Amino acid sequence: MTGAGRGSAAKVLEKLGYYVIDNIPPELIVGAVETVGASDDIDKLAIVVDARSREFFGGLVEALESLRDLGVTSRILYLEASDEVLVRRQEAARRPHPLSHEGRLMDGFVRERQLLRRIRGRADIVVDTTNLNVHQLGQRVHAAFEDADSGLRASVMSFGFKYGIPIDADMVADLRFLPNPFWVDGLRPLSGLDQPVSDYVLGQPRAEEFLEQYEKLVALLTGGYLNEDKHFLTIAIGCTGGRHRSVAMSEAFAERLRARGVRTLVVHRDLGRE
């Protein structure tokens, strides 16, 4: 989506050694891949395609099918954000939307979502940048594409249900079955990153059982994900406000995944919003 951070993502991919081509018409993708494939100096290619292609965009699905027929391994990273945030970013940049047709910005985003619907459904990785800054987006992209063939990688995201469930999550866990440190004197101003809160949350009955069972579930799914060529998993762990229980549990769960050899990034989406 326009304003969702494609430029920032492209810069991260460049740092990871990808040769990046921006705003190429889909009809030229296969030719670009074949040209780059003949080079001895380039082994990783990233192509940015978006609504600026306008009438040419319809050929993107066909181009992806052609790449598959040629035996080219490809992954789709789809970036999106809420309409309110996209409009605010576009207004701050003082740029018209390429599909607004001299109308409202919102009209352009409505058309763009319709245009991108098929691609979003095919995406291997979906990242919602609504509540991410440029550095957090960079971390997500880096975690997803660094050594892309080295097994499963995970992003564990704490969040608050009061702010909405992350739309880019593959798995969602609800920790509101545990007592809330918010109601404990001395713990309210702290967060799950502080040891007293972490000890309180992890010391609750069934907290350890949750970690063990959820770790088994991820282990059960890992083989299937890799067989389906899905190498990046986003696990969202939520509580009411995203400050105490979800933060402490996300940190603890990430440590378990790392101990299993899963390269894991932790993101605290809503920490600091209260």
Short mmCIF file of C-alpha atoms in Angstrom, two decimals:
data_model
loop_
_atom_site.label_atom_id
_atom_site.label_comp_id
_atom_site.label_asym_id
_atom_site.label_seq_id
_atom_site.Cartn_x
_atom_site.Cartn_y
_atom_site.Cartn_z
CA MET A 1 0.00 0.00 0.00
CA THR A 2 1.13 3.54 -0.73
CA GLY A 3 2.62 4.95 2.47
CA ALA A 4 3.08 1.55 4.13
CA GLY A 5 6.88 1.73 4.04
CA ARG A 6 8.00 0.12 0.81
CA GLY A 7 10.93 2.55 0.45
CA SER A 8 12.18 1.72 3.93
CA ALA A 9 11.81 -2.01 3.27
CA ALA A 10 13.74 -1.68 0.00
CA LYS A 11 16.64 0.02 1.80
CA VAL A 12 16.85 -2.84 4.29
CA LEU A 13 16.91 -5.39 1.47
CA GLU A 14 19.71 -3.46 -0.22
CA LYS A 15 21.74 -3.72 2.99
CA LEU A 16 21.12 -7.47 2.98
CA GLY A 17 22.72 -7.74 -0.44
CA TYR A 18 19.63 -7.66 -2.65
CA TYR A 19 19.70 -5.90 -5.99
CA VAL A 20 16.57 -3.74 -5.77
CA ILE A 21 14.48 -2.61 -8.74
CA ASP A 22 11.76 -0.10 -7.84
CA ASN A 23 8.50 0.57 -9.67
CA ILE A 24 8.87 -1.85 -12.53
CA PRO A 25 5.80 -2.74 -14.65
CA PRO A 26 4.83 -6.37 -13.93
CA GLU A 27 5.17 -7.28 -17.62
CA LEU A 28 8.92 -6.63 -17.34
CA ILE A 29 9.53 -8.74 -14.22
CA VAL A 30 10.31 -12.02 -15.98
CA GLY A 31 12.77 -10.31 -18.31
CA ALA A 32 14.42 -8.56 -15.37
CA VAL A 33 14.78 -11.83 -13.48
CA GLU A 34 16.29 -13.56 -16.51
CA THR A 35 18.73 -10.68 -17.04
CA VAL A 36 19.84 -10.64 -13.42
CA GLY A 37 20.02 -14.44 -13.38
CA ALA A 38 22.63 -14.30 -16.14
CA SER A 39 24.88 -12.12 -13.98
CA ASP A 40 27.70 -13.60 -11.94
CA ASP A 41 27.61 -10.70 -9.49
CA ILE A 42 23.94 -10.75 -8.42
CA ASP A 43 22.27 -13.67 -6.67
CA LYS A 44 19.41 -11.94 -4.82
CA LEU A 45 16.85 -9.69 -6.47
CA ALA A 46 14.07 -7.60 -4.87
CA ILE A 47 11.42 -6.00 -7.05
CA VAL A 48 9.11 -3.27 -5.74
CA VAL A 49 5.72 -3.23 -7.44
CA ASP A 50 2.90 -0.93 -6.38
CA ALA A 51 -0.05 1.12 -7.57
CA ARG A 52 2.20 3.43 -9.56
CA SER A 53 2.13 0.74 -12.26
CA ARG A 54 -1.58 1.56 -12.66
CA GLU A 55 -2.99 -0.11 -15.77
CA PHE A 56 0.02 -2.45 -15.96
CA PHE A 57 -0.58 -3.86 -12.47
CA GLY A 58 -3.04 -6.49 -13.63
CA GLY A 59 -0.22 -8.59 -15.06
CA LEU A 60 1.50 -9.15 -11.71
CA VAL A 61 -0.20 -12.46 -10.90
CA GLU A 62 0.62 -13.78 -14.36
CA ALA A 63 4.24 -12.69 -13.95
CA LEU A 64 4.48 -14.55 -10.65
CA GLU A 65 3.04 -17.68 -12.28
CA SER A 66 5.63 -17.41 -15.05
CA LEU A 67 8.44 -17.20 -12.51
CA ARG A 68 7.15 -20.34 -10.82
CA ASP A 69 7.04 -22.16 -14.16
CA LEU A 70 10.65 -21.15 -14.74
CA GLY A 71 11.65 -22.65 -11.39
CA VAL A 72 12.46 -19.29 -9.82
CA THR A 73 12.06 -19.20 -6.05
CA SER A 74 10.20 -16.06 -5.00
CA ARG A 75 8.52 -14.69 -1.89
CA ILE A 76 5.96 -11.92 -1.62
CA LEU A 77 6.31 -9.33 1.14
CA TYR A 78 3.10 -7.30 1.47
CA LEU A 79 3.09 -4.05 3.43
CA GLU A 80 -0.09 -2.40 4.66
CA ALA A 81 -1.40 -0.08 7.36
CA SER A 82 -4.73 1.33 8.50
CA ASP A 83 -6.46 3.83 6.24
CA GLU A 84 -6.14 6.58 8.86
CA VAL A 85 -2.38 6.13 9.13
CA LEU A 86 -1.89 5.87 5.36
CA VAL A 87 -3.82 9.09 4.78
CA ARG A 88 -1.85 10.87 7.51
CA ARG A 89 1.49 9.74 6.07
CA GLN A 90 0.51 10.72 2.55
CA GLU A 91 -0.68 14.15 3.68
CA ALA A 92 2.56 14.67 5.60
CA ALA A 93 4.52 13.84 2.45
CA ARG A 94 2.26 16.23 0.48
CA ARG A 95 1.87 13.76 -2.35
CA PRO A 96 -1.30 12.79 -4.21
CA HIS A 97 -2.28 9.15 -4.32
CA PRO A 98 -1.49 7.63 -7.73
CA LEU A 99 -5.05 6.27 -7.95
CA SER A 100 -6.97 9.22 -6.49
CA HIS A 101 -7.71 10.65 -9.96
CA GLU A 102 -7.76 14.18 -8.52
CA GLY A 103 -10.28 13.07 -5.92
CA ARG A 104 -9.91 12.43 -2.20
CA LEU A 105 -6.90 10.56 -0.87
CA MET A 106 -9.28 8.02 0.64
CA ASP A 107 -10.69 7.25 -2.81
CA GLY A 108 -7.22 6.30 -3.96
CA PHE A 109 -6.66 3.95 -1.03
CA VAL A 110 -10.01 2.24 -1.61
CA ARG A 111 -9.07 1.59 -5.25
CA GLU A 112 -5.60 0.45 -4.22
CA ARG A 113 -6.88 -2.11 -1.70
CA GLN A 114 -9.15 -3.54 -4.37
CA LEU A 115 -6.27 -3.67 -6.84
CA LEU A 116 -3.95 -5.42 -4.37
CA ARG A 117 -6.48 -7.88 -2.97
CA ARG A 118 -5.29 -10.88 -5.01
CA ILE A 119 -1.64 -10.18 -4.22
CA ARG A 120 -2.31 -9.89 -0.48
CA GLY A 121 -3.99 -13.28 -0.58
CA ARG A 122 -0.85 -14.80 -2.13
CA ALA A 123 1.62 -13.04 0.18
CA ASP A 124 4.14 -15.12 2.11
CA ILE A 125 4.73 -12.35 4.64
CA VAL A 126 2.27 -9.61 5.59
CA VAL A 127 3.52 -6.74 7.75
CA ASP A 128 1.12 -4.21 9.21
CA THR A 129 3.13 -0.99 9.70
CA THR A 130 0.34 0.97 11.40
CA ASN A 131 2.11 1.03 14.76
CA LEU A 132 5.68 0.47 13.57
CA ASN A 133 8.33 3.13 13.23
CA VAL A 134 10.94 2.92 10.49
CA HIS A 135 13.40 1.08 12.75
CA GLN A 136 10.84 -1.53 13.82
CA LEU A 137 9.86 -2.10 10.20
CA GLY A 138 13.53 -2.53 9.35
CA GLN A 139 13.87 -5.15 12.08
CA ARG A 140 10.88 -7.10 10.74
CA VAL A 141 12.18 -7.08 7.17
CA HIS A 142 15.71 -7.93 8.28
CA ALA A 143 14.47 -10.85 10.38
CA ALA A 144 12.36 -12.18 7.51
CA PHE A 145 14.96 -12.05 4.75
CA GLU A 146 18.37 -12.45 6.37
CA ASP A 147 19.63 -15.88 5.27
CA ALA A 148 16.20 -16.58 3.80
CA ASP A 149 16.91 -20.28 3.29
CA SER A 150 18.12 -21.05 6.82
CA GLY A 151 14.94 -22.54 8.27
CA LEU A 152 12.11 -21.00 10.25
CA ARG A 153 12.38 -17.49 11.64
CA ALA A 154 9.86 -15.99 14.03
CA SER A 155 8.65 -12.62 15.21
CA VAL A 156 7.00 -12.61 18.63
CA MET A 157 4.82 -9.53 19.06
CA SER A 158 3.22 -8.38 22.30
CA PHE A 159 0.07 -6.29 21.90
CA GLY A 160 -2.96 -4.93 23.72
CA PHE A 161 -6.42 -6.15 22.73
CA LYS A 162 -7.77 -2.66 23.44
CA TYR A 163 -5.75 -1.47 20.43
CA GLY A 164 -6.80 -4.29 18.11
CA ILE A 165 -5.40 -7.67 17.09
CA PRO A 166 -2.36 -7.44 14.75
CA ILE A 167 -3.68 -8.19 11.27
CA ASP A 168 -0.33 -9.65 10.18
CA ALA A 169 -0.26 -12.33 12.89
CA ASP A 170 -0.12 -16.02 11.94
CA MET A 171 -0.92 -17.11 15.50
CA VAL A 172 -2.63 -15.18 18.32
CA ALA A 173 -2.51 -16.05 22.03
CA ASP A 174 -4.73 -14.40 24.66
CA LEU A 175 -3.09 -13.99 28.09
CA ARG A 176 -6.06 -12.39 29.78
CA PHE A 177 -6.58 -15.63 31.68
CA LEU A 178 -3.67 -14.60 33.92
CA PRO A 179 -4.03 -12.06 36.77
CA ASN A 180 -3.26 -8.51 35.66
CA PRO A 181 -0.23 -6.85 37.34
CA PHE A 182 -1.97 -3.53 36.67
CA TRP A 183 -3.99 -4.11 39.83
CA VAL A 184 -0.98 -4.88 42.01
CA ASP A 185 0.48 -2.02 44.01
CA GLY A 186 4.00 -1.25 42.87
CA LEU A 187 3.70 -3.12 39.56
CA ARG A 188 1.30 -0.82 37.74
CA PRO A 189 3.90 1.78 36.61
CA LEU A 190 6.31 -0.95 35.51
CA SER A 191 6.22 -3.06 32.36
CA GLY A 192 6.80 -6.68 31.47
CA LEU A 193 10.44 -5.82 30.78
CA ASP A 194 10.96 -5.15 34.49
CA GLN A 195 11.96 -8.15 36.59
CA PRO A 196 9.26 -7.76 39.30
CA VAL A 197 6.51 -7.85 36.66
CA SER A 198 8.13 -10.72 34.79
CA ASP A 199 8.47 -12.73 38.03
CA TYR A 200 4.83 -12.03 38.91
CA VAL A 201 3.49 -13.06 35.47
CA LEU A 202 5.67 -16.14 35.02
CA GLY A 203 5.03 -17.18 38.62
CA GLN A 204 1.28 -17.49 38.09
CA PRO A 205 -0.33 -20.93 37.99
CA ARG A 206 -0.53 -22.20 34.39
CA ALA A 207 1.93 -19.60 33.08
CA GLU A 208 4.65 -22.23 32.69
CA GLU A 209 2.10 -24.68 31.31
CA PHE A 210 1.09 -22.14 28.69
CA LEU A 211 4.70 -21.67 27.59
CA GLU A 212 5.26 -25.41 27.32
CA GLN A 213 2.06 -26.12 25.39
CA TYR A 214 2.46 -23.18 23.02
CA GLU A 215 6.05 -24.15 22.33
CA LYS A 216 4.85 -27.65 21.42
CA LEU A 217 2.25 -26.16 19.09
CA VAL A 218 4.88 -24.10 17.23
CA ALA A 219 7.12 -27.17 17.02
CA LEU A 220 4.21 -29.13 15.57
CA LEU A 221 3.60 -26.50 12.88
CA THR A 222 7.23 -25.84 11.95
CA GLY A 223 7.69 -28.77 9.59
CA GLY A 224 4.47 -27.99 7.75
CA TYR A 225 5.37 -24.34 7.36
CA LEU A 226 8.77 -25.16 5.89
CA ASN A 227 7.27 -27.74 3.55
CA GLU A 228 4.94 -25.03 2.26
CA ASP A 229 7.97 -22.71 1.81
CA LYS A 230 6.82 -20.46 4.65
CA HIS A 231 9.95 -19.43 6.52
CA PHE A 232 8.68 -16.53 8.63
CA LEU A 233 6.12 -16.86 11.43
CA THR A 234 4.52 -13.98 13.33
CA ILE A 235 3.24 -14.94 16.79
CA ALA A 236 1.12 -12.32 18.55
CA ILE A 237 0.71 -12.56 22.32
CA GLY A 238 -1.85 -10.19 23.79
CA CYS A 239 -3.21 -8.90 27.07
CA THR A 240 -5.51 -5.98 27.83
CA GLY A 241 -3.16 -3.05 27.31
CA GLY A 242 0.00 -4.66 25.93
CA ARG A 243 2.16 -3.48 28.83
CA HIS A 244 2.55 -6.21 31.44
CA ARG A 245 1.48 -9.83 30.80
CA SER A 246 1.98 -9.93 27.03
CA VAL A 247 5.38 -8.23 27.22
CA ALA A 248 6.74 -10.56 29.91
CA MET A 249 5.39 -13.66 28.20
CA SER A 250 6.66 -12.60 24.75
CA GLU A 251 10.17 -12.25 26.10
CA ALA A 252 9.97 -15.64 27.83
CA PHE A 253 8.51 -17.37 24.78
CA ALA A 254 11.13 -15.87 22.47
CA GLU A 255 13.86 -17.31 24.69
CA ARG A 256 12.32 -20.76 24.33
CA LEU A 257 12.22 -20.45 20.55
CA ARG A 258 15.84 -19.30 20.43
CA ALA A 259 16.82 -22.29 22.55
CA ARG A 260 15.24 -24.45 19.82
CA GLY A 261 17.43 -22.75 17.22
CA VAL A 262 14.69 -20.52 15.82
CA ARG A 263 15.98 -17.08 14.94
CA THR A 264 13.51 -14.87 16.82
CA LEU A 265 12.75 -11.15 16.93
CA VAL A 266 10.64 -9.60 19.71
CA VAL A 267 8.44 -6.58 19.01
CA HIS A 268 6.40 -4.83 21.70
CA ARG A 269 3.77 -3.11 19.58
CA ASP A 270 1.85 -1.20 22.21
CA LEU A 271 4.39 -0.75 25.00
CA GLY A 272 4.49 2.93 25.91
CA ARG A 273 1.03 3.77 24.56
CA GLU A 274 -0.49 4.01 28.04
#
